[in-house]
mmCIF file of C-alpha atoms and ligand atoms in Angstrom:
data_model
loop_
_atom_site.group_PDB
_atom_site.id
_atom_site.type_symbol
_atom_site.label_atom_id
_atom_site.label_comp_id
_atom_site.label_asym_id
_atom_site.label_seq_id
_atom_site.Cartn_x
_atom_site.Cartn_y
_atom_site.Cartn_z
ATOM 1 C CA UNK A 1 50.119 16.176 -41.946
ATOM 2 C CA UNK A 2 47.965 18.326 -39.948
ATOM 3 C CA UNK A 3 45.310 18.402 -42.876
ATOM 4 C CA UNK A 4 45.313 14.542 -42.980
ATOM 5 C CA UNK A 5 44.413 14.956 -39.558
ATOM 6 C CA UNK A 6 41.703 17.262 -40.116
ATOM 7 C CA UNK A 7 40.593 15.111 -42.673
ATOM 8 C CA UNK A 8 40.449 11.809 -41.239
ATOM 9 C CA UNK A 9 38.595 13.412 -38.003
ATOM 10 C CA UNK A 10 35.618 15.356 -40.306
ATOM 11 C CA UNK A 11 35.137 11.562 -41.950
ATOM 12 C CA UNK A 12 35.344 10.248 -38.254
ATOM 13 C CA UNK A 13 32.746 12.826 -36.974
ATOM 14 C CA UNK A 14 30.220 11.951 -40.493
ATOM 15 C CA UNK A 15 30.424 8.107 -39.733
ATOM 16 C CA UNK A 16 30.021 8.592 -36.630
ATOM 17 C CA UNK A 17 26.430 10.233 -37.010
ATOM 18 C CA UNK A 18 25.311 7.738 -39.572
ATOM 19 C CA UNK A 19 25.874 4.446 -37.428
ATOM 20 C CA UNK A 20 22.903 2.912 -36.517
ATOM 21 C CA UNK A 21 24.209 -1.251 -35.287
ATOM 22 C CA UNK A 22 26.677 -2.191 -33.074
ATOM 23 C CA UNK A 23 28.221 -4.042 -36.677
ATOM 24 C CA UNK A 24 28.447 -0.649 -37.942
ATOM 25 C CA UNK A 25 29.751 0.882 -34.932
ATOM 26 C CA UNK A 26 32.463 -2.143 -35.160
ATOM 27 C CA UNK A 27 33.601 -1.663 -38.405
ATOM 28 C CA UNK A 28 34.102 1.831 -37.420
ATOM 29 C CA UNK A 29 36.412 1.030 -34.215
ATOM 30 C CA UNK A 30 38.938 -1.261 -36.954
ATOM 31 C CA UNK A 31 38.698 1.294 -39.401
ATOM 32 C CA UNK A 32 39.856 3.920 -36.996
ATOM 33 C CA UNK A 33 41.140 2.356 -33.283
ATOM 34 C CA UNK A 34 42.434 -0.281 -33.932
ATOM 35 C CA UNK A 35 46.273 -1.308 -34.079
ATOM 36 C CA UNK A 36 46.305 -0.949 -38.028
ATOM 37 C CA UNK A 37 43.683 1.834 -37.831
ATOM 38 C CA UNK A 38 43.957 5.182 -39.628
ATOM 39 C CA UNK A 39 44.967 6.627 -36.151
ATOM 40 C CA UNK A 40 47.723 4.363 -35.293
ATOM 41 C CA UNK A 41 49.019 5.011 -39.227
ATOM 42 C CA UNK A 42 49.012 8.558 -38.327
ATOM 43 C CA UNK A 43 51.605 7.809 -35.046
ATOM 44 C CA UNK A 44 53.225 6.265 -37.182
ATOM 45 C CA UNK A 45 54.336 8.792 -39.674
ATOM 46 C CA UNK A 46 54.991 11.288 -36.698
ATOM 47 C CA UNK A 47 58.366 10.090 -37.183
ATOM 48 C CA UNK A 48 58.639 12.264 -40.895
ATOM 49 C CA UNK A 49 57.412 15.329 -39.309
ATOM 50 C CA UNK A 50 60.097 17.659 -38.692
ATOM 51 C CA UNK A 51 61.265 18.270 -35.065
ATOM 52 C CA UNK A 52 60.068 21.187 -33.819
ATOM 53 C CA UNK A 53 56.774 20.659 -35.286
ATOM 54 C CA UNK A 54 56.102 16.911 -33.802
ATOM 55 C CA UNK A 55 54.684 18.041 -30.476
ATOM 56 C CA UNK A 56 52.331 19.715 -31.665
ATOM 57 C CA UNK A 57 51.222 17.234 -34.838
ATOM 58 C CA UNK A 58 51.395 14.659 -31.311
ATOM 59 C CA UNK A 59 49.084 16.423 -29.625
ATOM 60 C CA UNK A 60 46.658 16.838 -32.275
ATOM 61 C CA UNK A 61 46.578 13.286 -33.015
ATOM 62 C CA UNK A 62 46.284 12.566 -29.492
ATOM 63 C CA UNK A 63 43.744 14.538 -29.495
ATOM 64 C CA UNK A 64 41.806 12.992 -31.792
ATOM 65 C CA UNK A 65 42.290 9.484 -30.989
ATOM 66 C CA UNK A 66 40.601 10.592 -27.219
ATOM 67 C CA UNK A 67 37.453 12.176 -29.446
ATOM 68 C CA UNK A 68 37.045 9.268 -31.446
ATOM 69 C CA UNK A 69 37.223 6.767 -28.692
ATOM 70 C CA UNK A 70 34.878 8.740 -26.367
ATOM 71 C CA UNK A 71 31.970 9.001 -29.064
ATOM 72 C CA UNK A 72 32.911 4.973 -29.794
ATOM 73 C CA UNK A 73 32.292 4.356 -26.267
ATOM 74 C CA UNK A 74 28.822 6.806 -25.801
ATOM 75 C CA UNK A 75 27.581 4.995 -28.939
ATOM 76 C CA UNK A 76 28.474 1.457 -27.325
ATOM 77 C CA UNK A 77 26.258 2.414 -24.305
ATOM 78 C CA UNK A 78 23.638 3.934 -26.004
ATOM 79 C CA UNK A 79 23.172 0.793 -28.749
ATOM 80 C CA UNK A 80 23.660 -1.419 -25.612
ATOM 81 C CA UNK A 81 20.532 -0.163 -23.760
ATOM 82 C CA UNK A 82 18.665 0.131 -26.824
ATOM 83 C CA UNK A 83 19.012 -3.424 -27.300
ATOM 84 C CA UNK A 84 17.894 -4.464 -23.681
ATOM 85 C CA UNK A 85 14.404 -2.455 -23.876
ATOM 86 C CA UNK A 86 14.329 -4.436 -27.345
ATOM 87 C CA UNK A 87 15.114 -8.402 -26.453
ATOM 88 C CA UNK A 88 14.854 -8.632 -22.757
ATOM 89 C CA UNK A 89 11.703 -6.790 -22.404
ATOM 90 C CA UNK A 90 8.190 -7.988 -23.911
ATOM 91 C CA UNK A 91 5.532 -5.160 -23.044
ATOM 92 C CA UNK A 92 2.777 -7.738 -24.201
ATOM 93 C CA UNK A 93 3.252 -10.055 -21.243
ATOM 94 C CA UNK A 94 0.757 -9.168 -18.794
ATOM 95 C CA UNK A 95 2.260 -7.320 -15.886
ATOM 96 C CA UNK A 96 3.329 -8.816 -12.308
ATOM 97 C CA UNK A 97 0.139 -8.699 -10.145
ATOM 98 C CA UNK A 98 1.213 -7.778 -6.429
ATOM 99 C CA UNK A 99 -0.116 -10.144 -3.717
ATOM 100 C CA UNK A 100 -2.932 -8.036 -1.900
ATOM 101 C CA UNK A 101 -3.170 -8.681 1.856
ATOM 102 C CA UNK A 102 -6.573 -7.982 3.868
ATOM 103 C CA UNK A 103 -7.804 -8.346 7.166
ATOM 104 C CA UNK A 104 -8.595 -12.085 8.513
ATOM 105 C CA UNK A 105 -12.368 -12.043 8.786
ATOM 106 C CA UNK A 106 -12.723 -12.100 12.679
ATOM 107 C CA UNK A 107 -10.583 -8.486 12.485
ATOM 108 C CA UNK A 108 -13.553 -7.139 10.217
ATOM 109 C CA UNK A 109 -16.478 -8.135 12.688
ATOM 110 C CA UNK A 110 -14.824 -7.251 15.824
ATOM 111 C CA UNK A 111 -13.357 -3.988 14.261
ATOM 112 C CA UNK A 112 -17.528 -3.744 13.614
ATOM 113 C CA UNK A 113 -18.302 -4.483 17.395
ATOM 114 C CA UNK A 114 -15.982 -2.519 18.552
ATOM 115 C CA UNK A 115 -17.387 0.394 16.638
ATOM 116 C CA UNK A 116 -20.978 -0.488 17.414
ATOM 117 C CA UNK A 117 -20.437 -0.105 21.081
ATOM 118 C CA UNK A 118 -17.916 3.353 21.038
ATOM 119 C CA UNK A 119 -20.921 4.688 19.181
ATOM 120 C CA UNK A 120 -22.767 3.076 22.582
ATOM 121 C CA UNK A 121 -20.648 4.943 24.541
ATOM 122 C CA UNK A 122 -17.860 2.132 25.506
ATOM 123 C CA UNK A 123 -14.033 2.102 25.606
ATOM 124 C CA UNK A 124 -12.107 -0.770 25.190
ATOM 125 C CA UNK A 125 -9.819 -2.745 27.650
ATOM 126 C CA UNK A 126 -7.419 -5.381 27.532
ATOM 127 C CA UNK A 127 -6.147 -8.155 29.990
ATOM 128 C CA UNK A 128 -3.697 -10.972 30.011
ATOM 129 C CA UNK A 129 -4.178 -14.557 28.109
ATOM 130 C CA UNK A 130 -2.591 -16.108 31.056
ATOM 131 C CA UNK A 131 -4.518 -15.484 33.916
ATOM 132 C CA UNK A 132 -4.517 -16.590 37.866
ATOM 133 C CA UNK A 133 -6.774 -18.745 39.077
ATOM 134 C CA UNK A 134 -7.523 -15.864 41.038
ATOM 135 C CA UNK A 135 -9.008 -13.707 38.131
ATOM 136 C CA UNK A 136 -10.527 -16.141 36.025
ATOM 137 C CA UNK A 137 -12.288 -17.988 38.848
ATOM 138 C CA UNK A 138 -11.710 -16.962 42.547
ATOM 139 C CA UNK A 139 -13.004 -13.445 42.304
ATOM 140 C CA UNK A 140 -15.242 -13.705 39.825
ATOM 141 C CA UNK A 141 -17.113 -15.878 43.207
ATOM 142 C CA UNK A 142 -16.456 -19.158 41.688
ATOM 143 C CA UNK A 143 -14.414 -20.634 44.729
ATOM 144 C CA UNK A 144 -12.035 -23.909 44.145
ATOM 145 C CA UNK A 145 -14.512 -26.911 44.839
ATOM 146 C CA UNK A 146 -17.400 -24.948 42.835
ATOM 147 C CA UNK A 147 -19.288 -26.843 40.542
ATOM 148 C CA UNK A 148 -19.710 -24.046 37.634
ATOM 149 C CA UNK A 149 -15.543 -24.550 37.074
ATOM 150 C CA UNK A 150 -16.473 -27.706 34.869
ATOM 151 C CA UNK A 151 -18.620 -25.384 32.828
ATOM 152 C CA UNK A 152 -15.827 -24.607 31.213
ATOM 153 C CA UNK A 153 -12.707 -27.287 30.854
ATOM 154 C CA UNK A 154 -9.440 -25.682 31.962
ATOM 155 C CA UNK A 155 -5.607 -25.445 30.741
ATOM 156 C CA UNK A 156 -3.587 -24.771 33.220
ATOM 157 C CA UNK A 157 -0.243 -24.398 32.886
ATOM 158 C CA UNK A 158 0.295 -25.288 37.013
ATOM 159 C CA UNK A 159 -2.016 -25.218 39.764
ATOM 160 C CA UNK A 160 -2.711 -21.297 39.669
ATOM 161 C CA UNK A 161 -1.775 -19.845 36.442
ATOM 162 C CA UNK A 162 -4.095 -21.175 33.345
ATOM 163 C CA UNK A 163 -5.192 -20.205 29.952
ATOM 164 C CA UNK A 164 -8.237 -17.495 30.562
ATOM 165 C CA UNK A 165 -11.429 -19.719 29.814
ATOM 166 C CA UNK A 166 -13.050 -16.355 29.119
ATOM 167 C CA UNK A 167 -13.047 -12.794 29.474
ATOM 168 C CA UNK A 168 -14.582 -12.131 32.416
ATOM 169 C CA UNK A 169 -11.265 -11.725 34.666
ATOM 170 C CA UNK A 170 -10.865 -8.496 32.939
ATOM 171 C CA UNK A 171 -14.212 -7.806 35.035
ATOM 172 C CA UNK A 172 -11.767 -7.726 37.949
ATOM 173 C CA UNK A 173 -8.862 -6.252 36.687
ATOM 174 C CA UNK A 174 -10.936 -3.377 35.211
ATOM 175 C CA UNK A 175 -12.619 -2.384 38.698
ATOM 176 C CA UNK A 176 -9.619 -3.107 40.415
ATOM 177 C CA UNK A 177 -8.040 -0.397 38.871
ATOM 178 C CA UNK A 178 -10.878 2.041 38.169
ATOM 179 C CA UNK A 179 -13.902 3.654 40.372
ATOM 180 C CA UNK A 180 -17.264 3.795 38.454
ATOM 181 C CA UNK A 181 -18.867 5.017 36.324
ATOM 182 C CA UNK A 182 -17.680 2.058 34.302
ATOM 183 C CA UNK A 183 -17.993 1.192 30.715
ATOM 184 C CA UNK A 184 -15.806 -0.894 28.655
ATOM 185 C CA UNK A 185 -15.537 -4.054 26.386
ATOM 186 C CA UNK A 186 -12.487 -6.021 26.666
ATOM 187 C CA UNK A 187 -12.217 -8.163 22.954
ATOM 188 C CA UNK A 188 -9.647 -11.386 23.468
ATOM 189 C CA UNK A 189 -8.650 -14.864 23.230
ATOM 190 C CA UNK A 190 -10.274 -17.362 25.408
ATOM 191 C CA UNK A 191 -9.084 -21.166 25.474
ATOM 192 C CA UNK A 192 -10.577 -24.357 26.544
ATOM 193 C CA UNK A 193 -10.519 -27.718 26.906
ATOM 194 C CA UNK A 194 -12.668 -28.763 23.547
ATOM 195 C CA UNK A 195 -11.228 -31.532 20.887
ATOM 196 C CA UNK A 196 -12.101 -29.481 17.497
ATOM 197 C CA UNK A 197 -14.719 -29.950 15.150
ATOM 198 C CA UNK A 198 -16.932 -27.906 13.585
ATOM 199 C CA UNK A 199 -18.521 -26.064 16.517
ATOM 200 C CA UNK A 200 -15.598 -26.073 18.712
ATOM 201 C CA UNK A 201 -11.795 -24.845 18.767
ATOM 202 C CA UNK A 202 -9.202 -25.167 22.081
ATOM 203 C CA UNK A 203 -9.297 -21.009 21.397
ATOM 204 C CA UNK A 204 -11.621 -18.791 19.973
ATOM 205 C CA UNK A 205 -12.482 -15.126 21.077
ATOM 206 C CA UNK A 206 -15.145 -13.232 23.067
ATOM 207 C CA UNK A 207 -15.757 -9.863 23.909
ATOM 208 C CA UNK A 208 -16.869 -9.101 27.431
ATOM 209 C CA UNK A 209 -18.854 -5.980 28.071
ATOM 210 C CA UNK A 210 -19.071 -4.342 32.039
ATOM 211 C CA UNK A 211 -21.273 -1.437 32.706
ATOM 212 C CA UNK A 212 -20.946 0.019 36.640
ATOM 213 C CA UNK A 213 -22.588 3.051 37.798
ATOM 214 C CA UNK A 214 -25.771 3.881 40.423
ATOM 215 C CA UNK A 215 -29.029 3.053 39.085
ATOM 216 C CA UNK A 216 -27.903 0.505 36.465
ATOM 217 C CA UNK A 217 -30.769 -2.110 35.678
ATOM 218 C CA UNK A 218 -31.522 -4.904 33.584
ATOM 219 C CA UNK A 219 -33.226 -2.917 31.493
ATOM 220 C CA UNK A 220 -29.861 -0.958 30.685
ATOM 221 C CA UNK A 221 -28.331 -4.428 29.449
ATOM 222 C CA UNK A 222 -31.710 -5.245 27.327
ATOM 223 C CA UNK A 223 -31.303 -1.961 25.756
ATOM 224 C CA UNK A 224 -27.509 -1.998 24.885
ATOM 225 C CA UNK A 225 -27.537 -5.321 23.495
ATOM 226 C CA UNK A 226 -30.854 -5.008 21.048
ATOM 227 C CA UNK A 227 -28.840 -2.193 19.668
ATOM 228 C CA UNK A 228 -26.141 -4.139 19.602
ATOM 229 C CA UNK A 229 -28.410 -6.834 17.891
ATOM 230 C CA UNK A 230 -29.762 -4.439 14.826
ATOM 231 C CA UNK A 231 -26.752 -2.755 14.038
ATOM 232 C CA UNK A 232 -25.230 -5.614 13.675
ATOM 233 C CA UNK A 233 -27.787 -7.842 11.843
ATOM 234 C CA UNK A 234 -30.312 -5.277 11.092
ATOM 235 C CA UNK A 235 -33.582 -4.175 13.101
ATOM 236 C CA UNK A 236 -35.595 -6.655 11.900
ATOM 237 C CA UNK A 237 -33.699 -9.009 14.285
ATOM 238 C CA UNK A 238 -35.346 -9.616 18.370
ATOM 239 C CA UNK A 239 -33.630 -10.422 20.987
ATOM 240 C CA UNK A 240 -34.478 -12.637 23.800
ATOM 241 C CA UNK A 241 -33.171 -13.353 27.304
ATOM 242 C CA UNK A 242 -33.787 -16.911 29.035
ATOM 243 C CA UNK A 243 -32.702 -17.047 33.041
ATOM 244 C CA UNK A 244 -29.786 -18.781 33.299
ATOM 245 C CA UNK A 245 -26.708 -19.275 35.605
ATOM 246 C CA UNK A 246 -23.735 -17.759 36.056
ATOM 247 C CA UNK A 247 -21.876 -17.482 39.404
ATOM 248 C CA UNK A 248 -20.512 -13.647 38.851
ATOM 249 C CA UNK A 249 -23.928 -12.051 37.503
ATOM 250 C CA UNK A 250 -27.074 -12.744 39.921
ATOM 251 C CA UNK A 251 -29.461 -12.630 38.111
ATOM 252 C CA UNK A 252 -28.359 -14.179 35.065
ATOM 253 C CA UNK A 253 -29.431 -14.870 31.566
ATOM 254 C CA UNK A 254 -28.945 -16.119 28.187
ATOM 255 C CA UNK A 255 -29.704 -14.440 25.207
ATOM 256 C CA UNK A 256 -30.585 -15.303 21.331
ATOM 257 C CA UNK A 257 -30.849 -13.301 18.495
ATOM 258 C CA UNK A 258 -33.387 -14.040 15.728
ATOM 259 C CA UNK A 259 -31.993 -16.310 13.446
ATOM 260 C CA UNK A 260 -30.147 -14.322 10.824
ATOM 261 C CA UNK A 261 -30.926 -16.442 8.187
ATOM 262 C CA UNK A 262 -34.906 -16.803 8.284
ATOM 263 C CA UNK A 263 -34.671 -14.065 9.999
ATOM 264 C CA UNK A 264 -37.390 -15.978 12.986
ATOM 265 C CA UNK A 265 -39.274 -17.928 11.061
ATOM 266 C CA UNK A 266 -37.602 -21.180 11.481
ATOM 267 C CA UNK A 267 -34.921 -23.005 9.290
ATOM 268 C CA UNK A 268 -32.547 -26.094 9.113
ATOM 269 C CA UNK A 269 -29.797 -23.827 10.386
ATOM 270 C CA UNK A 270 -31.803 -22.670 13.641
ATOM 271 C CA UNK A 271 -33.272 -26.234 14.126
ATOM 272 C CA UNK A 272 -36.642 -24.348 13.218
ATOM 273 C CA UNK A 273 -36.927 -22.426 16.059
ATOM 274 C CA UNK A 274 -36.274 -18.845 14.280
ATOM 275 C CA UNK A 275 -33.544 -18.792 17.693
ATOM 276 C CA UNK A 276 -29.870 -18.457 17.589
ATOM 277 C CA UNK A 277 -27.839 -18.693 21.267
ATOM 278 C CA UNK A 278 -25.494 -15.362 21.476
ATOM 279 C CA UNK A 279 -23.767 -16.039 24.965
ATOM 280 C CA UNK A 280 -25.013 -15.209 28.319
ATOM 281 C CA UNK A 281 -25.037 -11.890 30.749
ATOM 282 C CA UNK A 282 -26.587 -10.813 34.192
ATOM 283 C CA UNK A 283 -26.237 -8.221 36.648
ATOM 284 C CA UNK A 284 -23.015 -7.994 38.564
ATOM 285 C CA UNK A 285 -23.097 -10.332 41.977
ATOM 286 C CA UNK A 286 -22.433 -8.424 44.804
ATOM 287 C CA UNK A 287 -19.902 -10.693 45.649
ATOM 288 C CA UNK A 288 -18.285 -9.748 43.157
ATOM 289 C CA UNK A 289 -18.049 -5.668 44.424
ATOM 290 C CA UNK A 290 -17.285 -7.240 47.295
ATOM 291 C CA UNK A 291 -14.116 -9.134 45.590
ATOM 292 C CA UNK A 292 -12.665 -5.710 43.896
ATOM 293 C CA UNK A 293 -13.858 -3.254 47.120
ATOM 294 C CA UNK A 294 -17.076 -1.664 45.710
ATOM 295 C CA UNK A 295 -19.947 -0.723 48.001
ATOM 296 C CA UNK A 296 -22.536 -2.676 46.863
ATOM 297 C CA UNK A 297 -25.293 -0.982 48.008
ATOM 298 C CA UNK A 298 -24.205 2.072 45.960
ATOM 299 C CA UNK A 299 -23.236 0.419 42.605
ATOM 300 C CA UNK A 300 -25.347 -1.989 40.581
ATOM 301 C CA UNK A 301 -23.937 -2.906 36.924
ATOM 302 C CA UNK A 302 -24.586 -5.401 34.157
ATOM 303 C CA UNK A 303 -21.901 -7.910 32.405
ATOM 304 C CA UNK A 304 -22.225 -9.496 29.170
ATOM 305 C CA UNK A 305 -20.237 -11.899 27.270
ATOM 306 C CA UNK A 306 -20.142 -12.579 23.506
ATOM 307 C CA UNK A 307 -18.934 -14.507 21.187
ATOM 308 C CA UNK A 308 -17.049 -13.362 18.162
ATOM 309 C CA UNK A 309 -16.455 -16.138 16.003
ATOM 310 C CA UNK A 310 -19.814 -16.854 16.369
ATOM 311 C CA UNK A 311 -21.034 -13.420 15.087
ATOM 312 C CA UNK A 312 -19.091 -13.778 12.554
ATOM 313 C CA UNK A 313 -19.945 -17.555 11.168
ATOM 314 C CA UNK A 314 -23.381 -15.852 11.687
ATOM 315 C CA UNK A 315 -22.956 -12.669 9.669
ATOM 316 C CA UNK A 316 -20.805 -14.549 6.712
ATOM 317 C CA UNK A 317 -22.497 -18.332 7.233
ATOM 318 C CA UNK A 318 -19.846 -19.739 7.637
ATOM 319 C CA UNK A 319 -20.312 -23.342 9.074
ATOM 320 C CA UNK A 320 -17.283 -24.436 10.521
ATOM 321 C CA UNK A 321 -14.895 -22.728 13.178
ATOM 322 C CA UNK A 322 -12.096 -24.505 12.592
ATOM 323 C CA UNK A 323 -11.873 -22.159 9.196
ATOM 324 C CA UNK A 324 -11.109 -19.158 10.806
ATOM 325 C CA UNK A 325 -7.582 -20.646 12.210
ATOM 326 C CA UNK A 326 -6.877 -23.023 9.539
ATOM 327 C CA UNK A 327 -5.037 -19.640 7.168
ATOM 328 C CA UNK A 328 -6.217 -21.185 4.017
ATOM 329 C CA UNK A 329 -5.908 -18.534 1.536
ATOM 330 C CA UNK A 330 -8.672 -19.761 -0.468
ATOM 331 C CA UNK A 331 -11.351 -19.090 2.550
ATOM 332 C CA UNK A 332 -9.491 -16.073 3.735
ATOM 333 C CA UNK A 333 -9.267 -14.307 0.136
ATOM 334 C CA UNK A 334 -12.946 -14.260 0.177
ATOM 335 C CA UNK A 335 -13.222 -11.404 2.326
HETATM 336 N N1 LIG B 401 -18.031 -15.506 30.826
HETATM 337 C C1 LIG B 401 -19.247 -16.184 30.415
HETATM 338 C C2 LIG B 401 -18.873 -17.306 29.456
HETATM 339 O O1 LIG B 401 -17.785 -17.324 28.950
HETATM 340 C C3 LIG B 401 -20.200 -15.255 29.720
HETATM 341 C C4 LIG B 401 -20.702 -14.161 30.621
HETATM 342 C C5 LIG B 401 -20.085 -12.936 30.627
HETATM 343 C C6 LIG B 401 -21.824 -14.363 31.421
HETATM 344 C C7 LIG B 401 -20.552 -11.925 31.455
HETATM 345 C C8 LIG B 401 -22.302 -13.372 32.232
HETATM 346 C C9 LIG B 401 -21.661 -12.166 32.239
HETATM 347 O O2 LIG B 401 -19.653 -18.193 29.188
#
């Protein structure tokens, strides 16, 4: 008996190594595990073996049925996997291509501002979409019955809190909270009144720029922003101021950059005057030190507004605004 044993486990062990299918690997469970199996045969003639010797034949059959069905099983998993690598996977399909994200376009150029003017010397600061009437008009010495309010067409949200209709109430909160020298940009959202089209959005984005100190000039603001000007289009590119209004810089101007696609010499894009209108900027009214608690005589200091969506429409010719806030992936992939 216990050489039958021995026998049927060495032709076990040499199948075994030789099976190559999961057919084969069945064949081999009947011919050995299952209920009329060589194994089971052997339990079965247990019952010839004389007493004191059936323990041990037990046990060695036992023993052998647990080897058998423990390399059956290893051999399942291995012919199993096997098998998924072969039909489930096909390495010639081309692989899954992630979905890239990038920065919207208006992040690039003002991330590009930004750095032009901390090379200038600047730091940035931040103030509040919803504004008072107080910042965004009031101390900025543009009083309740003032003309220069329809300049720019107002939501309000009730009779003294409104959408800021630019970002010169951070002006305000800026020297409110700091003694000069001062010099900071404040980059935001601005909203107003405008029915879209190509030229115009209810929102779009500016970034105001306040120098304070003694001795500040005009000249200082003509400086800063033709640097501004050819780092950001190239030095090829004038600049030009035109007197203007504004009620918080006295005095005040406008100023255009060469256009940046003739570069000045005059195309359909610039109307053929080689001119494109930036935004506008001035020295600080003393009113307006007046309004935060600055001695005027000391101080002088330039403000400057600017218009991002513009510089970038500009720098990527793009011709229509409404593009940047639309989130169509086909514009926005482009950059
Ligand atoms: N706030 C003005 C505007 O939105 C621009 C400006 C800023 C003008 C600073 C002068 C000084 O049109």
């Amino acid at each position: 008996m216990l050489e039958q044993i021995k026998k049927i486990k060495q032709e076990a062990e040499n199948e075994l190594k030789k099976i190559s299918t999961s057919q084969e690997l069945d064949t081999l469970r009947l011919k050995y595990l299952s209920r009329k199996g060589l194994i089971s045969s052997l339990f079965s003639d247990l019952k010839d073996v004389v007493a004191n010797e059936r323990a041990i034949v037990g046990q060695k059959i036992n023993q052998l049925k647990s080897d058998v069905e423990s390399s059956y099983k290893e051999l399942q998993e291995s012919l199993k996997s096997d098998k998924e690598t072969e039909d489930d996977v096909d390495l010639f399909l081309p692989g899954r291509q992630p979905f890239i994200g990038r920065l919207h376009p208006l992040t690039i150029v003002l991330d590009e501002i930004k750095q032009i003017f901390f090379n200038l010397g600047f730091h940035v600061e931040d103030g509040p979409e919803i504004e008072t009437d107080y910042y965004n008009f009031e101390a900025l010495n543009i009083p309740k019955d003032h003309p220069a309010r329809d300049m720019q067409d107002t939501l309000y949200i009730t009779e003294e809190i409104l959408l800021r209709t630019h970002t010169s109430p951070v002006q305000i909160r800026v020297m409110q909270s700091q003694k000069p020298p001062i010099s900071i940009i404040a980059p935001g959202r601005v909203y107003r009144r405008d029915t879209p089209d190509a030229s115009h959005s209810p929102f779009f984005h500016q970034v105001e720029g306040l120098v304070v100190d003694e001795g500040i000039s005009f000249g200082d603001l003509k400086g800063v922003i033709t640097a501004f000007a050819h780092k950001m289009f190239g030095s090829d590119i004038k600049v030009r101021f035109r007197p203007s209004f504004f009620p918080f810089t006295e005095p005040s101007a406008e100023y255009d950059f060469n256009c940046v696609f003739c570069r000045g010499k005059g195309c359909r894009v610039c109307k053929n005057t080689g001119w494109m209108e930036i935004s506008g900027a001035g020295m600080v009214d003393p009113n307006v030190f007046e309004a935060v608690g600055y001695d005027s005589e000391k101080y002088t200091g330039y403000a400057f507004g600017m218009g991002v969506d513009r510089i970038a429409m500009l720098k990527y010719g793009i011709n229509d605004i409404r593009l940047f806030f639309e989130n169509d992936l086909r514009f926005l992939n482009q950059f």
